[in-house]
Amino acid sequence: MNSPHLKTAAHITITGIVQGVGFRPFVYNLAGRLALAGWVLNHSGGVDIEVEGAPDALDAFAVALEKAAPPLAQITSLQVKPISPPGYADFEIRRSERKPGEHLLISPDVATCADCLRELFDPADRRYRYPFINCTNCGPRFTIIEDIPYDRPQTTMRVFPLCAACRAEYEDPTDRRFHAQPNACPTCGPHIWLSERASQRKGEKTRRQESEKAKKREGESAREREDAPDTQPELSNAAALGRAKELLENGAILAIKGLGGFHLACDATNAAAVRTLRRRKHRPYKPFAIMVPTLDDVRAYCEVPPEAAALFKSPQCPIVLLERRKPAPEPPRPPIVAAVAPHQQTLGMMIPYTPLHHLLLRDVGRPLVMTSGNVTAEPIAQENAEALRRLAPLADAFLLHNREIYARYDDSVWQVLPVTIETGAPRSNLKIEHLTQPLRRARGYAPVPIPLPFPARRIFATGPLLKNTFCLTRDTHAFLSQHIGNLESWKTLQHYQSALATYQHLFRLQPELVACDLHPDYLTTRFARQYAEEHGLPAPLPIQHHHAHIAACLVDNGRTLEAGPVLGVAFDGAGYGTDGAIWGGEWLVGDYRGFRRAAQLAYLPLPGGDAATRHPWRIAAAYSIALLGVESLPAGGFPPGEIDLFQQIIARGVNVPQTSSMGRLFDAVSALLGICRESSYEAQAAIELEQMAASCRDSFAPYPFTLGDHEGVLQITVAPLFEALLAELARGTAVAQSARRFHDTVVEMLLRVNGRLRDQTGINVVALSGGVFQNRLLLQLAVPRLRAAGFDVLLHHRVPSNDGGISLGQATLANSC
């Protein structure tokens, strides 16, 4: 036993997400319980501690730092260095320090915790119904931080001086609001107000009449609403929430300022309101997300497995794509109208994650559409003046607040899907495994870095054109940005540049190398060249799109440099190939160091290039003509007079790139089956094909296809598939059956090609990446079959399989060059 008078001391350095998560008060109270003296402080690289006391107490202290850390803390390193006891008399929290060149991991925004939620609805609490209640366990973080260390003067909360009561909490190490930088109350903190159109200040009867009229104005242009809201803020706090409730109940569209930007909200049980929102946003079919008051309400509308419930209960609280519950909920819960998610058997569900959302949803008491507050192809509106200007054609009223948003963020989206797994002899012992996968990584997840299985240089990867993210690497961290969106407008490029500047500044990261897509004309490629030139860096390293997909999947699964090559299957819509063609149905044998193209869908013509994706019938016609001749086209399936022109275009070969895209094959089949011949949003034809196929519970023998060798690359020819599918159409086979049979065929392609490549290479690991592998039915069918065939299957589980993960792959591949 140690002598009670013997003292030892240590200097402890901790890195990770250890600021803004209650770490210093945790250390202070831990030291007090163990009778230790010393100090703790934040600095630009993490947390430093000096502590002295009895040896046993010091040992227990070091263990508890990791074992009992606050729930939001993520420790990446903890270094303990023995020192001579300095003779401290007590334990204190010292002022934060700046350390030049150091970087800090920063917490993302965190959903409202249970303690704050209880206080929010407690009439006896001084923060009762206060829309900005928070503590060290919840509330805004990354969206308000301007610099590190994370202290209030370096956040957008610096303009709100603390009142005496909040100051006492803020300075008390035993209080859960100790150094909660967004801490506030109705006396000293931000507030909300409502601004609405004069046209909305009419009687309830008139508003109901207008809601009915909206049904008859489907084709009208939203230009009629371009006038900005014509009133100054007039209703604040409780009155604003009450009026917002009235407006939503009567069919209005409400713009709501949240954590990282604006939402547009309307009553999801009001068909006229949903149609009005679709008309104004020029978004006729793309599904909307839905917010309901509680997890129990989610369960009333959807199937919620434990894995999905865990996501809703998590600090991130994302949108979760779930299968609709059958039968539909009965009263008192009103049904969600079909127009919210046309032709879909799934719903994107969310529950409130800010106090403001909790208050609004509790008051309204019904599902609300909660979609990004933006004009198509632009980023979400960030600040009040911007929203009042840009969203004027879309919203009837604005629920605003005066806490500034420093970083613009969308909601994250995940999907949870059941997969049947055989655990014993075939069909003898089956269990259901639920796969959880990100579809969009933003609020709640970024800027937490993706851990790299190897140290990396400081690399800036500019990402793809669509579903853009960028990535910055240093050491074993990959800082994957929040979802930026499609880089098709000047405003989105501005958002990209602003987010990049924020990441570089906060993480003290100046790249030594730039990576970009292989496509020479992408905006991200041009930006990479400009960035490298302006910063005196070498020319950007071009990275093949599908190789980046596979590399991202490898990182997502922690696969090391020494693990060896995999069979990488990359299925998506488009990626520039090394031969200048449009790839997208690819089997690559490779790893971080390189790849070879081992198999592909045989090339087919794509008249008009990317423009054809908006008209899937054109892809179907081009494929059918190329494979079987014009006489194969079904009567009445295509616009009259277009086919002759198509033949001429294909014959001339002008603006008719060749593609091996699996995504385009899905589009073509969807159009041939009459499911979706004109597309209003990305992947609509493929998504609706999947939904139709999922309505058929039976499996079918796959359509025929052929495998052949072409210059050492295995090629899949789909002429027999088209011939059989067109024959089914002529016989009147149910569309759902043909859609399901096509999915069964893609699974058969995966099995046969991967089997052939395993025989050639001896490689047994299959990595599945690309946007096509967001297809729930395809995963549900393919993963069990591949595993049953003895393959080790790697799937995405931290970054999206779509182009949102491309920049991560680019960065890791550039590091190996």
Tab-separated table of C-alpha atoms in Angstrom, residues 126-127 130 152-153 155-171 180-191 402:
chain	number	residue	atom	x	y	z
A	126	ARG	CA	-36.787	29.481	-16.006
A	127	ARG	CA	-36.132	28.246	-19.541
A	130	TYR	CA	-37.204	28.766	-24.535
A	152	ARG	CA	-17.627	31.894	-26.255
A	153	PRO	CA	-15.784	34.961	-27.628
A	155	THR	CA	-18.394	31.812	-31.455
A	156	THR	CA	-21.398	33.655	-32.851
A	157	MET	CA	-22.762	33.710	-29.263
A	158	ARG	CA	-20.283	36.430	-28.274
A	159	VAL	CA	-22.908	39.115	-29.056
A	160	PHE	CA	-25.146	37.829	-26.243
A	161	PRO	CA	-23.661	38.830	-22.848
A	162	LEU	CA	-24.655	36.387	-20.131
A	163	CYS	CA	-27.113	37.494	-17.460
A	164	ALA	CA	-26.215	36.907	-13.809
A	165	ALA	CA	-28.063	33.592	-13.594
A	166	CYS	CA	-26.498	32.203	-16.782
A	167	ARG	CA	-23.082	33.541	-15.772
A	168	ALA	CA	-23.303	31.642	-12.473
A	169	GLU	CA	-24.053	28.397	-14.352
A	170	TYR	CA	-21.318	29.097	-16.888
A	171	GLU	CA	-18.682	29.553	-14.173
A	180	ALA	CA	-21.469	25.679	-22.364
A	181	GLN	CA	-20.610	28.307	-24.945
A	182	PRO	CA	-24.156	28.647	-26.394
A	183	ASN	CA	-25.639	28.941	-22.873
A	184	ALA	CA	-28.505	31.443	-22.757
A	185	CYS	CA	-31.991	32.123	-21.419
A	186	PRO	CA	-34.943	34.334	-22.360
A	187	THR	CA	-33.334	37.235	-20.466
A	188	CYS	CA	-29.974	37.326	-22.249
A	189	GLY	CA	-30.044	35.012	-25.253
A	190	PRO	CA	-31.283	34.818	-28.826
A	191	HIS	CA	-34.972	35.090	-29.613
A	402	ASN	CA	-30.961	36.192	-34.316
